[in-house]
Structures are given as structure tokens and as C-alpha cells.
Amino acid sequence: GAGVSQTPSNKVTEKGKYVELRCDPISGHTALYWYRQSLGQGPEFLIYFQGTGAADDSGLPNDRFFAVRPEGSVSTLKIQRTERGDSAVYLCASSLMASGISNEQFFGPGTRLTVL
Amino acid sequence: TQLLEQSPQFLSIQEGENLTVYCNSSSVFSSLQWYRQEPGEGPVLLVTVVTGGEVKKLKRLTFQFGDARKDSSLHITAAQPGDTGLYLCAGKAETGGFKTIFGAGTRLFVKA
């Protein structure tokens, strides 16, 4: 079965540009998470979706970051006016459900974003 | 702010040696998870521990959750080159919610 897929795998952009990163979760998974992983660090939580709604967006660093999941499946992370400090690997994960303290998150391979 | 501190940050050992990596916090977590991540891939879940004092074994890997649910350890017996990777601990706060906090990881290199 297909796992979580993310596109593109690599994205190079210039400072100030707008980028969109896409995540296709495992079919049937209702919960979807976005993380950002900088070099030498663990993943940093950005936002969590339950179905179509963002249940927790407390990790989004500022209003340049926005994410949507309009049909409760595919999600897009949008970054406006990119800055060099946004360079990182953006990871997406999905889980069957979010309730319960031990739900397993399945991660995609990530999108490596480089802002020049 | 809940933080998970992992130690050591980097570990290079010979095949066959034993090792332990640690994950510590001043906060109480409702559960802790250990992941392994290889270059160019996302983390893969190894185990989840939920009860204080719990010990789980996965082949040569032994995971322990502290009695107070503030810390955890991962012990590998007779390490093999295939164990090489970044080991991450992650936890969900006892206060609830769905936010998962990750440590910075321990990068393990096992030499043949």
C-alpha cells in the first residue's frame, strides 16, 4: 500500500517568493500533521488537521505560513514571502485517528526547501 | 514550554558493543515514542511507552519509560551497522492536545 507522499521532494526558491508544498496522506487517515526539521534538529510541530479543519495551528511560526486540507485528504502548506530562515525539510505525517495517546504517525520523506 | 533533551547527541561505536541513549524532560508526558530516521526519509516509529516504569523490548532494543513519566531510555545490545541512524524521542504532553514534541535526536554510527 502507498505510504505518505510529499511533492516536490526538493524546492529551491528565492527570498520573497511564494511556495506550496503538498502532502498526500495514507488513504483513510483522518489526522494529518506538518512538521519542520532543521539541520541537526528533531521535527518541530507546525499544524495538525482533523479532517478538513486545523485543530491546532499553534506551531506555525508567523502569518506567512498557512495550510489547508479542503477535502480532508490532501494538504498544502503555503509559505508567503519566503525568508532564508525558512530553509528546512518540511515533513508531513498522517495517522488513522488522533484520539488516544498512542496513535501512530506515518511520515512522508519530506520536502527539502532551500531559500536563496 | 515542554522540552525533550536527548543525550548523547552523537555516538560512534564498534559492531557488537552495547549502548544506551537518554531522553529527559522536566515535564510529564502522557506517552513517549522512539523513532528512527535515516537520511532522506521521515522518522519511523519504533515503540510507544505509556505507563510509568514500563519496559518494552523489540529484538535487541530495550525501551524504558521513567516512573515519573519524565524520561526514557533506549538500550541497544550488540549493535550492528544496520542500527546506524538518527534516534528521536517524542512525547505528547500530559495536559492533552495532539501536539507532539520531538527531541533533537541521537545520531548513532555503528562501525563494522
Coordinates of C-alpha atoms in Angstrom, one line a residue:
Chain A
G1 CA 0.0 0.0 0.0
A2 CA 1.1 3.6 -0.6
G3 CA 2.6 5.5 2.3
V4 CA 2.5 9.2 2.8
S5 CA 3.9 11.1 -0.3
Q6 CA 5.2 14.6 -0.5
T7 CA 5.9 16.8 -3.5
P8 CA 8.1 18.2 -4.6
S9 CA 11.0 16.3 -2.9
N10 CA 13.2 19.4 -3.3
K11 CA 12.3 23.0 -3.8
V12 CA 14.8 25.9 -4.4
T13 CA 13.3 29.4 -4.4
E14 CA 14.5 32.9 -4.0
K15 CA 13.9 35.1 -0.9
G16 CA 10.5 36.8 -1.1
K17 CA 8.8 34.2 -3.3
Y18 CA 5.7 32.1 -2.6
V19 CA 5.9 28.3 -2.3
E20 CA 3.4 25.5 -1.9
L21 CA 4.3 22.1 -0.5
R22 CA 1.9 19.2 -1.0
C23 CA 1.2 16.2 1.2
D24 CA -0.8 13.1 0.2
P25 CA -1.6 11.1 3.4
I26 CA -2.4 7.4 3.6
S27 CA -5.9 6.8 2.4
G28 CA -8.4 6.7 5.2
H29 CA -6.2 8.6 7.7
T30 CA -8.2 11.4 9.3
A31 CA -5.4 13.1 11.1
L32 CA -2.6 15.0 9.3
Y33 CA 0.4 16.8 10.7
W34 CA 3.0 19.1 9.3
Y35 CA 6.5 19.4 10.9
R36 CA 9.6 21.4 10.1
Q37 CA 13.1 19.8 10.6
S38 CA 16.1 22.0 10.5
L39 CA 19.6 20.6 10.2
G40 CA 20.7 18.7 13.3
Q41 CA 17.3 19.1 15.0
G42 CA 14.3 17.0 15.5
P43 CA 11.0 17.7 13.8
E44 CA 9.2 20.8 15.1
F45 CA 5.4 20.7 15.1
L46 CA 3.6 23.2 12.9
I47 CA 0.0 22.3 12.5
Y48 CA -2.5 19.4 12.9
F49 CA -5.6 18.7 10.9
Q50 CA -8.5 16.5 12.0
G51 CA -10.5 16.1 8.8
T52 CA -10.7 19.4 7.0
G53 CA -10.2 21.6 10.0
A54 CA -7.0 22.8 11.6
A55 CA -7.4 21.6 15.2
D56 CA -4.1 23.0 16.4
D57 CA -2.0 25.6 14.4
S58 CA 0.0 26.7 17.4
G59 CA 3.3 25.7 15.8
L60 CA 3.0 28.0 12.8
P61 CA 5.9 30.5 13.3
N62 CA 4.1 33.5 11.8
D63 CA 1.3 34.6 9.5
R64 CA 3.5 33.9 6.4
F65 CA 2.7 30.2 6.9
F66 CA -0.7 28.8 6.1
A67 CA -2.0 25.3 5.5
V68 CA -5.2 23.9 4.1
R69 CA -6.9 20.5 3.7
P70 CA -10.1 21.3 1.9
E71 CA -11.4 17.8 1.3
G72 CA -9.9 16.1 4.3
S73 CA -7.3 14.3 2.4
V74 CA -4.5 16.1 0.5
S75 CA -3.0 19.1 2.4
T76 CA -1.0 22.0 1.1
L77 CA 1.4 24.0 3.2
K78 CA 1.8 27.6 1.9
I79 CA 4.6 29.9 2.7
Q80 CA 4.5 33.6 1.6
R81 CA 7.4 36.0 1.2
T82 CA 9.9 33.2 1.9
E83 CA 13.0 34.0 4.0
R84 CA 16.4 32.3 4.2
G85 CA 15.5 31.1 7.7
D86 CA 12.6 29.1 6.2
S87 CA 15.1 26.7 4.7
A88 CA 14.5 23.2 6.2
V89 CA 12.9 19.8 5.5
Y90 CA 9.1 20.0 5.8
L91 CA 7.7 16.7 6.9
C92 CA 4.1 15.6 6.7
A93 CA 2.6 12.7 8.8
S94 CA -0.8 11.1 8.9
S95 CA -2.5 8.8 11.4
L96 CA -5.7 6.8 11.4
M97 CA -7.1 9.0 14.1
A98 CA -5.8 11.5 16.6
S99 CA -7.6 10.4 19.7
G100 CA -5.9 8.1 22.0
I101 CA -2.4 8.8 23.4
S102 CA -0.6 6.3 21.3
N103 CA -1.8 6.9 17.8
E104 CA 1.0 6.0 15.3
Q105 CA 2.1 8.7 12.9
F106 CA 3.4 7.7 9.5
F107 CA 5.8 10.2 8.0
G108 CA 6.4 11.1 4.4
P109 CA 10.0 11.5 3.1
G110 CA 9.7 15.3 3.4
T111 CA 10.3 18.3 1.1
R112 CA 13.7 20.0 1.3
L113 CA 13.1 23.7 0.9
T114 CA 16.1 25.9 0.2
V115 CA 15.6 29.7 0.1
L116 CA 18.4 31.5 -1.6
Chain B
T1 CA 7.5 25.1 27.2
Q2 CA 7.9 21.4 27.1
L3 CA 11.3 20.2 26.0
L4 CA 12.9 16.8 25.5
E5 CA 16.6 16.7 25.8
Q6 CA 18.5 13.8 24.3
S7 CA 22.0 12.5 25.1
P8 CA 24.4 11.9 23.7
Q9 CA 24.0 14.0 20.6
F10 CA 26.4 11.7 18.6
L11 CA 27.7 8.2 19.3
S12 CA 30.1 6.2 17.2
I13 CA 30.7 2.6 18.3
Q14 CA 32.1 -0.7 17.0
E15 CA 29.8 -3.5 15.9
G16 CA 28.9 -5.8 18.9
E17 CA 29.1 -3.1 21.5
N18 CA 26.1 -2.1 23.8
L19 CA 24.8 1.4 24.1
T20 CA 22.2 3.5 25.9
V21 CA 20.7 6.8 24.8
Y22 CA 18.6 9.0 27.0
C23 CA 15.6 11.3 26.7
N24 CA 14.9 13.7 29.6
S25 CA 12.4 16.4 30.4
S26 CA 11.2 18.4 33.4
S27 CA 7.7 17.9 32.1
V28 CA 5.4 14.9 32.5
F29 CA 4.4 13.2 29.3
S30 CA 1.3 11.0 28.7
S31 CA 3.3 8.9 26.3
L32 CA 6.7 8.8 24.8
Q33 CA 7.7 7.4 21.5
W34 CA 11.0 6.4 19.9
Y35 CA 11.6 6.9 16.2
R36 CA 14.5 6.1 13.9
Q37 CA 15.2 8.3 10.9
E38 CA 17.5 7.6 8.0
P39 CA 18.9 10.3 5.6
G40 CA 16.3 11.5 3.1
E41 CA 13.4 9.8 4.9
G42 CA 10.9 10.6 7.5
P43 CA 11.0 9.1 11.0
V44 CA 9.7 5.6 11.5
L45 CA 8.1 4.7 14.8
L46 CA 9.9 2.0 16.9
V47 CA 7.8 1.9 20.1
T48 CA 5.4 3.8 22.2
V49 CA 5.5 3.7 26.1
V50 CA 2.6 5.0 28.1
T51 CA 2.9 3.7 31.7
G52 CA 5.5 4.9 34.2
G53 CA 8.1 2.2 34.7
E54 CA 7.1 0.4 31.5
V55 CA 9.8 -1.7 29.7
K56 CA 9.3 -2.8 26.1
K57 CA 11.7 -5.0 24.1
L58 CA 12.0 -5.0 20.3
K59 CA 14.6 -7.7 19.4
R60 CA 17.9 -6.2 20.6
L61 CA 16.3 -2.9 21.6
T62 CA 15.0 -2.2 25.1
F63 CA 12.9 0.8 25.9
Q64 CA 12.1 2.1 29.3
F65 CA 9.8 4.9 30.5
G66 CA 10.7 6.5 33.8
D67 CA 8.5 6.0 36.8
A68 CA 7.5 9.7 36.8
R69 CA 7.0 9.7 33.0
K70 CA 9.5 12.5 32.5
D71 CA 12.3 10.4 31.0
S72 CA 13.0 7.4 28.8
S73 CA 16.0 5.4 27.6
L74 CA 16.8 3.2 24.7
H75 CA 19.3 0.4 25.1
I76 CA 20.8 -1.5 22.1
T77 CA 22.5 -4.8 22.7
A78 CA 25.2 -6.0 20.3
A79 CA 24.8 -3.1 17.9
Q80 CA 25.0 -3.8 14.2
P81 CA 25.9 -1.5 11.3
G82 CA 22.2 -1.6 10.3
D83 CA 21.4 0.2 13.6
T84 CA 23.0 3.3 12.2
G85 CA 20.7 6.2 12.1
L86 CA 19.1 9.2 14.0
Y87 CA 17.1 8.1 17.0
L88 CA 14.4 10.5 18.1
C89 CA 12.3 10.6 21.2
A90 CA 8.9 12.3 21.0
G91 CA 6.2 12.9 23.5
K92 CA 2.7 14.1 24.0
A93 CA 2.1 16.4 26.9
E94 CA 0.1 15.2 29.8
T95 CA -2.0 18.3 29.5
G96 CA -3.6 16.9 26.4
G97 CA -3.8 18.0 22.9
F98 CA -2.3 16.5 19.8
K99 CA 1.0 18.3 19.6
T100 CA 4.0 16.0 19.5
I101 CA 7.3 17.4 20.9
F102 CA 10.5 15.9 19.5
G103 CA 14.0 15.8 20.9
A104 CA 16.9 16.8 18.8
G105 CA 18.0 13.2 18.4
T106 CA 21.0 11.0 18.9
R107 CA 22.9 10.2 15.8
L108 CA 24.3 6.7 16.0
F109 CA 27.1 5.3 13.8
V110 CA 28.0 1.6 14.1
K111 CA 31.2 0.6 12.5
A112 CA 31.7 -2.8 11.1

